[in-house]
């Protein structure tokens, strides 16, 4: 397993491999860049099939946080943590106390929060061992509703840019993954008059959006071929790849999942196909914006900042068109300029 030579290493400042014998914790904390402030990014718990898979995930996610925080206008750097374990594991107390101790050992260089497989109650456990956590109950809380708001506004910006309309009335949208964020996103889209086609691997989540929002349910493998205007990936990463791209009928890809492109070249391919792609770390910044208000939580101020995602995306879309570039490369360039200026 290469670390310094890993294809996604990208000048990480620090990568910490954590092992606690008593609890069985195996985790990796990656601090990508702290030019703008302490690294902040969630902790993911997943049944990784290998250490290599976990390392790749944490490096890609951590780098994404640096870019996300910069473009969202936050004074925070980028980092992320992964715990290698079954996310359904019930014995969480010892695991998250041990995780909290490792976060604490970094002395405030990295702040953790929830991500896939980890809930705010897990982070509450970690907070007994460290102050360097965010998204706590009674403070900024669950980031998912504001991630969903930002994603909804990002879809609106994409529709506005591509079709010149301000409304989602009658727009067909497929949503892959109706978990924490996907559920709230479906609510916004339904309220705005969109027609929903959804999939998930968790039946109860599907039943909920079908009942509450009249969503049509399809099997996971059928989500890519749906005759829709917008495809919103809201489950895991790398769902835009060589296999799925030829199947897409949507002309817009805009969803909350992190690392949607399997490789950078898939962003080029989307452009060639005439599909407008909302860069994932721009459209899904709502949750981290919410977390950035942790110390003196102000819901109205957090919401107002999340609403800026709409204009940021319009700027990226317009520049990408006028410079004949991918939206991803424009976003990266804008983020890098902010990060380098803060050096
Ligand atoms: P979640 O775990 O609550 O929801 C993910 C959903 O996807 C689950 O319901 C799961 O069953 C489903 N899923 C998993 N594999 C699937 C598959 N192959 N096909 C269909 N459905 C599948 O997670 P979440 O918090 O809603 O986050 C969703 C995505 O958004 C993740 O990529 C996460 O990193 C990203 N994200 C979340 C936040 C946040 O505030 N929660 C912020 C930024 C980015």
Short mmCIF file of C-alpha atoms and ligand atoms in Angstrom, two decimals:
data_model
loop_
_atom_site.label_atom_id
_atom_site.label_comp_id
_atom_site.label_asym_id
_atom_site.label_seq_id
_atom_site.Cartn_x
_atom_site.Cartn_y
_atom_site.Cartn_z
CA UNK A 1 0.00 0.00 0.00
CA UNK A 2 1.61 3.25 -1.16
CA UNK A 3 0.98 6.37 0.91
CA UNK A 4 3.31 9.17 -0.26
CA UNK A 5 3.11 7.80 -3.81
CA UNK A 6 -0.63 7.13 -3.66
CA UNK A 7 -2.42 8.51 -6.71
CA UNK A 8 -4.68 10.59 -4.38
CA UNK A 9 -1.96 11.69 -1.92
CA UNK A 10 -1.96 15.23 -3.38
CA UNK A 11 0.41 16.82 -0.84
CA UNK A 12 -1.49 15.78 2.29
CA UNK A 13 0.03 17.42 5.38
CA UNK A 14 -0.56 14.45 7.68
CA UNK A 15 -2.06 10.97 7.53
CA UNK A 16 -2.59 9.18 10.84
CA UNK A 17 -3.24 5.45 11.13
CA UNK A 18 -5.08 4.75 14.38
CA UNK A 19 -5.38 1.42 16.18
CA UNK A 20 -6.86 0.75 19.61
CA UNK A 21 -6.55 -2.84 20.73
CA UNK A 22 -9.20 -2.73 23.45
CA UNK A 23 -12.07 -1.33 21.35
CA UNK A 24 -10.84 -2.81 18.07
CA UNK A 25 -10.80 0.64 16.46
CA UNK A 26 -9.04 0.85 13.12
CA UNK A 27 -9.20 4.31 11.63
CA UNK A 28 -7.34 6.69 9.34
CA UNK A 29 -7.36 10.45 9.84
CA UNK A 30 -6.20 12.49 6.85
CA UNK A 31 -5.32 16.18 7.13
CA UNK A 32 -5.01 17.53 3.61
CA UNK A 33 -4.39 21.25 4.00
CA UNK A 34 -4.61 23.77 6.84
CA UNK A 35 -3.80 27.02 4.98
CA UNK A 36 -7.24 28.42 5.74
CA UNK A 37 -7.51 27.07 9.30
CA UNK A 38 -7.85 23.78 11.15
CA UNK A 39 -8.89 20.86 8.96
CA UNK A 40 -12.60 20.10 9.35
CA UNK A 41 -14.40 17.12 7.83
CA UNK A 42 -16.63 14.27 8.89
CA UNK A 43 -15.85 10.74 9.97
CA UNK A 44 -17.13 7.90 7.77
CA UNK A 45 -17.64 4.36 9.05
CA UNK A 46 -17.66 1.74 6.35
CA UNK A 47 -17.00 -1.94 5.79
CA UNK A 48 -13.95 -1.34 3.60
CA UNK A 49 -12.76 -4.50 1.93
CA UNK A 50 -9.10 -3.52 2.36
CA UNK A 51 -6.89 -0.95 4.07
CA UNK A 52 -6.05 0.34 0.61
CA UNK A 53 -9.70 1.02 -0.15
CA UNK A 54 -10.07 2.92 3.13
CA UNK A 55 -6.92 4.95 2.46
CA UNK A 56 -8.08 5.86 -1.05
CA UNK A 57 -11.45 6.95 0.29
CA UNK A 58 -10.07 9.08 3.10
CA UNK A 59 -7.47 10.79 0.87
CA UNK A 60 -10.07 11.66 -1.78
CA UNK A 61 -12.60 12.85 0.78
CA UNK A 62 -10.03 14.88 2.70
CA UNK A 63 -8.79 16.71 -0.39
CA UNK A 64 -12.41 17.39 -1.33
CA UNK A 65 -12.94 19.04 2.06
CA UNK A 66 -10.07 21.48 1.44
CA UNK A 67 -11.64 22.57 -1.83
CA UNK A 68 -15.17 22.55 -0.43
CA UNK A 69 -14.33 24.69 2.59
CA UNK A 70 -12.33 27.16 0.48
CA UNK A 71 -15.04 27.71 -2.14
CA UNK A 72 -17.73 27.96 0.53
CA UNK A 73 -15.80 30.92 1.96
CA UNK A 74 -14.98 29.21 5.27
CA UNK A 75 -11.83 29.78 7.33
CA UNK A 76 -11.27 26.04 7.65
CA UNK A 77 -8.87 23.59 6.05
CA UNK A 78 -9.67 20.12 4.78
CA UNK A 79 -9.51 16.76 6.51
CA UNK A 80 -11.50 13.59 6.94
CA UNK A 81 -11.51 10.37 8.94
CA UNK A 82 -12.62 6.84 8.15
CA UNK A 83 -13.31 4.01 10.58
CA UNK A 84 -12.91 0.54 9.12
CA UNK A 85 -15.92 -1.31 10.56
CA UNK A 86 -19.47 -2.35 9.78
CA UNK A 87 -21.57 0.86 10.01
CA UNK A 88 -24.40 -1.19 11.57
CA UNK A 89 -22.19 -2.21 14.49
CA UNK A 90 -24.11 -1.71 17.74
CA UNK A 91 -21.21 -1.61 20.19
CA UNK A 92 -20.21 1.99 19.46
CA UNK A 93 -19.28 3.45 22.85
CA UNK A 94 -15.71 2.15 23.18
CA UNK A 95 -15.08 2.67 19.46
CA UNK A 96 -16.00 6.35 19.43
CA UNK A 97 -14.30 7.07 22.76
CA UNK A 98 -11.09 5.66 21.26
CA UNK A 99 -11.67 7.66 18.07
CA UNK A 100 -12.16 10.81 20.19
CA UNK A 101 -8.80 10.20 21.89
CA UNK A 102 -7.03 9.98 18.53
CA UNK A 103 -8.70 13.19 17.32
CA UNK A 104 -7.63 14.84 20.56
CA UNK A 105 -4.04 13.74 20.09
CA UNK A 106 -3.87 16.00 17.02
CA UNK A 107 -4.37 19.01 19.30
CA UNK A 108 -6.97 20.83 17.19
CA UNK A 109 -5.37 20.36 13.79
CA UNK A 110 -8.39 18.25 12.79
CA UNK A 111 -12.05 18.64 13.84
CA UNK A 112 -14.36 15.69 13.23
CA UNK A 113 -18.11 15.45 12.58
CA UNK A 114 -20.62 12.90 11.27
CA UNK A 115 -20.60 11.37 7.79
CA UNK A 116 -21.98 8.20 6.20
CA UNK A 117 -22.36 5.46 8.82
CA UNK A 118 -21.78 7.88 11.71
CA UNK A 119 -24.48 9.85 13.53
CA UNK A 120 -24.46 12.90 15.76
CA UNK A 121 -24.88 10.58 18.77
CA UNK A 122 -21.56 8.88 17.86
CA UNK A 123 -19.86 12.27 17.72
CA UNK A 124 -21.42 13.08 21.12
CA UNK A 125 -19.59 10.01 22.48
CA UNK A 126 -16.30 11.16 20.93
CA UNK A 127 -16.84 14.62 22.46
CA UNK A 128 -16.31 13.09 25.93
CA UNK A 129 -12.65 12.64 24.95
CA UNK A 130 -12.06 15.71 22.78
CA UNK A 131 -13.29 19.22 22.21
CA UNK A 132 -12.24 18.99 18.55
CA UNK A 133 -15.59 17.80 17.19
CA UNK A 134 -18.52 19.61 15.57
CA UNK A 135 -22.13 18.99 14.59
CA UNK A 136 -23.11 18.23 18.18
CA UNK A 137 -26.68 17.88 19.39
CA UNK A 138 -27.83 21.18 20.87
CA UNK A 139 -25.33 23.09 18.71
CA UNK A 140 -25.28 23.00 14.91
CA UNK A 141 -26.70 19.45 15.02
CA UNK A 142 -27.48 17.27 12.00
CA UNK A 143 -25.93 18.92 8.91
CA UNK A 144 -28.12 16.94 6.47
CA UNK A 145 -31.05 19.40 6.15
CA UNK A 146 -28.75 22.24 5.07
CA UNK A 147 -26.78 19.94 2.77
CA UNK A 148 -30.14 19.14 1.18
CA UNK A 149 -31.06 22.83 0.91
CA UNK A 150 -27.76 23.62 -0.84
CA UNK A 151 -28.22 20.66 -3.19
CA UNK A 152 -31.77 21.74 -4.01
CA UNK A 153 -30.58 25.29 -4.80
CA UNK A 154 -27.73 23.82 -6.87
CA UNK A 155 -30.22 21.83 -8.95
CA UNK A 156 -32.21 25.03 -9.44
CA UNK A 157 -29.06 26.87 -10.55
CA UNK A 158 -28.26 24.11 -13.05
CA UNK A 159 -31.79 24.17 -14.51
CA UNK A 160 -31.69 27.97 -14.66
CA UNK A 161 -28.31 27.92 -16.45
CA UNK A 162 -29.18 25.20 -18.93
CA UNK A 163 -32.83 25.98 -19.65
CA UNK A 164 -33.25 29.58 -18.54
CA UNK A 165 -36.11 28.76 -16.18
CA UNK A 166 -36.48 29.52 -12.48
CA UNK A 167 -38.93 26.74 -11.71
CA UNK A 168 -38.64 23.00 -11.13
CA UNK A 169 -42.35 22.46 -11.86
CA UNK A 170 -42.66 19.23 -13.89
CA UNK A 171 -38.89 18.68 -14.03
CA UNK A 172 -38.10 14.94 -13.75
CA UNK A 173 -35.39 14.14 -11.24
CA UNK A 174 -33.89 10.78 -10.29
CA UNK A 175 -32.42 10.54 -6.80
CA UNK A 176 -29.98 7.74 -5.97
CA UNK A 177 -29.98 7.29 -2.19
CA UNK A 178 -32.74 8.67 0.00
CA UNK A 179 -30.95 8.62 3.35
CA UNK A 180 -30.30 11.61 5.60
CA UNK A 181 -29.74 14.15 2.81
CA UNK A 182 -31.72 12.43 0.06
CA UNK A 183 -34.90 12.48 2.14
CA UNK A 184 -34.78 16.25 2.78
CA UNK A 185 -33.77 16.87 -0.84
CA UNK A 186 -36.81 14.93 -2.06
CA UNK A 187 -39.00 17.08 0.19
CA UNK A 188 -37.66 20.33 -1.34
CA UNK A 189 -37.98 18.96 -4.87
CA UNK A 190 -41.52 17.66 -4.28
CA UNK A 191 -42.58 21.01 -2.76
CA UNK A 192 -41.18 22.72 -5.88
CA UNK A 193 -43.32 20.54 -8.17
CA UNK A 194 -40.61 18.18 -9.47
CA UNK A 195 -41.43 14.56 -10.43
CA UNK A 196 -39.29 12.12 -8.47
CA UNK A 197 -37.84 8.74 -9.37
CA UNK A 198 -35.87 7.24 -6.50
CA UNK A 199 -33.80 4.25 -5.54
CA UNK A 200 -32.09 2.97 -2.41
CA UNK A 201 -30.98 -0.34 -0.94
CA UNK A 202 -32.93 0.33 2.25
CA UNK A 203 -36.64 -0.43 1.81
CA UNK A 204 -37.95 1.66 4.72
CA UNK A 205 -36.27 4.80 3.34
CA UNK A 206 -37.86 4.16 -0.05
CA UNK A 207 -41.33 3.58 1.42
CA UNK A 208 -41.08 6.90 3.24
CA UNK A 209 -40.36 9.02 0.14
CA UNK A 210 -42.87 7.07 -1.95
CA UNK A 211 -45.62 7.70 0.60
CA UNK A 212 -44.76 11.28 1.52
CA UNK A 213 -43.70 12.66 -1.87
CA UNK A 214 -45.34 10.33 -4.40
CA UNK A 215 -41.92 9.24 -5.67
CA UNK A 216 -41.68 6.37 -8.16
CA UNK A 217 -39.35 3.63 -6.88
CA UNK A 218 -36.95 1.78 -9.18
CA UNK A 219 -34.32 -0.89 -8.57
CA UNK A 220 -30.76 0.37 -7.84
CA UNK A 221 -29.38 -0.85 -11.19
CA UNK A 222 -32.18 0.95 -13.10
CA UNK A 223 -31.58 4.46 -11.77
CA UNK A 224 -29.11 5.46 -14.51
CA UNK A 225 -31.36 4.67 -17.47
CA UNK A 226 -34.37 6.70 -16.32
CA UNK A 227 -35.79 9.24 -18.73
CA UNK A 228 -35.17 12.27 -16.51
CA UNK A 229 -33.91 15.85 -16.75
CA UNK A 230 -31.68 15.65 -13.68
CA UNK A 231 -29.79 12.78 -12.07
CA UNK A 232 -28.99 13.45 -8.40
CA UNK A 233 -26.40 11.03 -6.93
CA UNK A 234 -26.99 11.08 -3.16
CA UNK A 235 -25.53 7.73 -2.03
CA UNK A 236 -21.86 6.85 -2.29
CA UNK A 237 -19.07 8.07 -4.59
CA UNK A 238 -17.74 7.07 -8.02
CA UNK A 239 -21.15 6.41 -9.54
CA UNK A 240 -20.15 8.44 -12.63
CA UNK A 241 -17.88 5.97 -14.38
CA UNK A 242 -17.28 4.15 -17.67
CA UNK A 243 -20.21 1.80 -17.07
CA UNK A 244 -22.84 4.33 -16.01
CA UNK A 245 -22.12 7.36 -18.22
CA UNK A 246 -23.33 5.77 -21.47
CA UNK A 247 -26.62 4.91 -19.73
CA UNK A 248 -27.52 8.45 -18.65
CA UNK A 249 -30.43 10.27 -20.30
CA UNK A 250 -30.33 13.24 -17.92
CA UNK A 251 -28.78 16.50 -19.19
CA UNK A 252 -27.87 17.62 -15.67
CA UNK A 253 -26.00 15.74 -12.92
CA UNK A 254 -26.39 17.48 -9.58
CA UNK A 255 -26.47 15.67 -6.25
CA UNK A 256 -24.99 15.65 -2.77
CA UNK A 257 -22.72 12.58 -2.85
CA UNK A 258 -19.00 13.16 -2.36
CA UNK A 259 -16.53 12.17 -5.10
CA UNK A 260 -19.15 11.41 -7.72
CA UNK A 261 -16.65 11.17 -10.59
CA UNK A 262 -14.73 7.89 -10.55
CA UNK A 263 -11.87 9.78 -12.24
CA UNK A 264 -11.32 13.36 -13.39
CA UNK A 265 -11.67 12.25 -17.01
CA UNK A 266 -15.32 11.38 -16.35
CA UNK A 267 -15.92 15.10 -15.90
CA UNK A 268 -14.52 15.61 -19.42
CA UNK A 269 -16.79 12.86 -20.71
CA UNK A 270 -19.87 14.49 -19.15
CA UNK A 271 -18.96 17.75 -20.90
CA UNK A 272 -18.56 15.95 -24.24
CA UNK A 273 -21.98 14.37 -23.73
CA UNK A 274 -23.52 17.83 -23.20
CA UNK A 275 -24.35 17.01 -19.58
CA UNK A 276 -24.03 19.89 -17.10
CA UNK A 277 -22.25 18.67 -13.97
CA UNK A 278 -22.50 20.55 -10.66
CA UNK A 279 -19.14 19.88 -8.95
CA UNK A 280 -19.93 17.75 -5.91
CA UNK A 281 -17.92 19.65 -3.35
CA UNK A 282 -19.57 22.92 -4.35
CA UNK A 283 -23.19 21.77 -4.36
CA UNK A 284 -22.92 19.70 -1.15
CA UNK A 285 -21.22 22.33 1.04
CA UNK A 286 -24.41 23.15 2.99
CA UNK A 287 -23.65 20.76 5.84
CA UNK A 288 -20.11 21.97 6.44
CA UNK A 289 -21.32 25.57 6.26
CA UNK A 290 -23.79 24.68 9.01
CA UNK A 291 -21.00 23.05 11.03
CA UNK A 292 -18.85 26.20 10.66
CA UNK A 293 -21.43 28.04 12.78
CA UNK A 294 -20.97 25.51 15.61
CA UNK A 295 -19.52 27.86 18.25
CA UNK A 296 -22.31 30.49 18.21
CA UNK A 297 -25.02 28.71 16.29
CA UNK A 298 -27.20 31.05 14.24
CA UNK A 299 -29.62 29.15 11.99
CA UNK A 300 -30.58 32.20 9.89
CA UNK A 301 -26.95 33.13 9.21
CA UNK A 302 -26.07 29.53 8.33
CA UNK A 303 -29.01 29.30 5.94
CA UNK A 304 -28.10 32.62 4.27
CA UNK A 305 -24.57 31.37 3.67
CA UNK A 306 -25.83 28.08 2.24
CA UNK A 307 -28.01 30.06 -0.17
CA UNK A 308 -24.84 31.51 -1.73
CA UNK A 309 -24.18 28.07 -3.28
CA UNK A 310 -26.72 29.04 -5.98
CA UNK A 311 -24.64 32.01 -7.20
CA UNK A 312 -21.31 30.22 -6.81
CA UNK A 313 -22.56 27.48 -9.11
CA UNK A 314 -23.95 29.95 -11.65
CA UNK A 315 -20.51 31.62 -11.77
CA UNK A 316 -18.81 28.23 -12.31
CA UNK A 317 -21.28 27.22 -15.04
CA UNK A 318 -20.86 30.54 -16.87
CA UNK A 319 -17.06 30.45 -16.70
CA UNK A 320 -16.96 26.84 -17.85
CA UNK A 321 -19.07 27.77 -20.89
CA UNK A 322 -17.15 30.89 -21.80
CA UNK A 323 -13.74 29.20 -21.36
CA UNK A 324 -14.88 25.89 -22.88
CA UNK A 325 -13.72 23.94 -19.82
CA UNK A 326 -15.25 21.43 -17.45
CA UNK A 327 -17.12 22.78 -14.45
CA UNK A 328 -14.81 20.71 -12.23
CA UNK A 329 -11.63 22.34 -13.50
CA UNK A 330 -13.12 25.82 -13.10
CA UNK A 331 -14.18 25.03 -9.51
CA UNK A 332 -10.74 23.56 -8.71
CA UNK A 333 -9.01 26.65 -10.06
CA UNK A 334 -11.23 29.00 -8.05
CA UNK A 335 -10.68 26.96 -4.86
CA UNK A 336 -6.90 26.70 -5.40
CA UNK A 337 -6.63 30.47 -5.79
CA UNK A 338 -8.28 30.92 -2.37
CA UNK A 339 -6.13 28.23 -0.71
CA UNK A 340 -2.85 29.55 -2.17
CA UNK A 341 -3.70 33.14 -1.23
CA UNK A 342 -4.09 32.02 2.39
CA UNK A 343 -0.64 30.38 2.55
P1 LIG B 1 -26.89 8.21 4.37
O1 LIG B 1 -26.07 7.03 4.68
O2 LIG B 1 -27.90 8.69 5.32
O3 LIG B 1 -27.66 7.98 2.97
C1 LIG B 1 -27.12 7.29 1.91
C2 LIG B 1 -28.22 6.40 1.35
O4 LIG B 1 -27.73 5.76 0.18
C3 LIG B 1 -28.67 5.31 2.31
O5 LIG B 1 -30.08 5.36 2.46
C4 LIG B 1 -28.20 4.03 1.64
O6 LIG B 1 -29.06 2.93 1.89
C5 LIG B 1 -28.21 4.43 0.18
N1 LIG B 1 -27.35 3.62 -0.68
C6 LIG B 1 -26.14 3.07 -0.40
N2 LIG B 1 -25.69 2.38 -1.46
C7 LIG B 1 -26.64 2.49 -2.42
C8 LIG B 1 -26.75 2.01 -3.75
N3 LIG B 1 -25.82 1.23 -4.31
N4 LIG B 1 -27.86 2.34 -4.47
C9 LIG B 1 -28.82 3.10 -3.91
N5 LIG B 1 -28.78 3.58 -2.66
C10 LIG B 1 -27.69 3.28 -1.93
O7 LIG B 1 -25.85 9.37 3.98
P2 LIG B 1 -26.13 10.91 3.81
O8 LIG B 1 -25.69 11.61 5.04
O9 LIG B 1 -27.50 11.13 3.28
O10 LIG B 1 -25.05 11.26 2.68
C11 LIG B 1 -25.27 10.89 1.33
C12 LIG B 1 -24.07 11.34 0.49
O11 LIG B 1 -23.91 12.76 0.62
C13 LIG B 1 -22.73 10.74 0.91
O12 LIG B 1 -21.91 10.58 -0.22
C14 LIG B 1 -22.14 11.81 1.82
O13 LIG B 1 -20.72 11.74 1.88
C15 LIG B 1 -22.60 13.05 1.10
N6 LIG B 1 -22.68 14.23 1.95
C16 LIG B 1 -23.47 14.22 3.06
C17 LIG B 1 -23.54 15.36 3.86
C18 LIG B 1 -24.43 15.41 5.07
O14 LIG B 1 -24.69 16.53 5.55
N7 LIG B 1 -24.94 14.31 5.56
C19 LIG B 1 -22.80 16.50 3.52
C20 LIG B 1 -22.01 16.47 2.35
C21 LIG B 1 -21.96 15.32 1.58
#
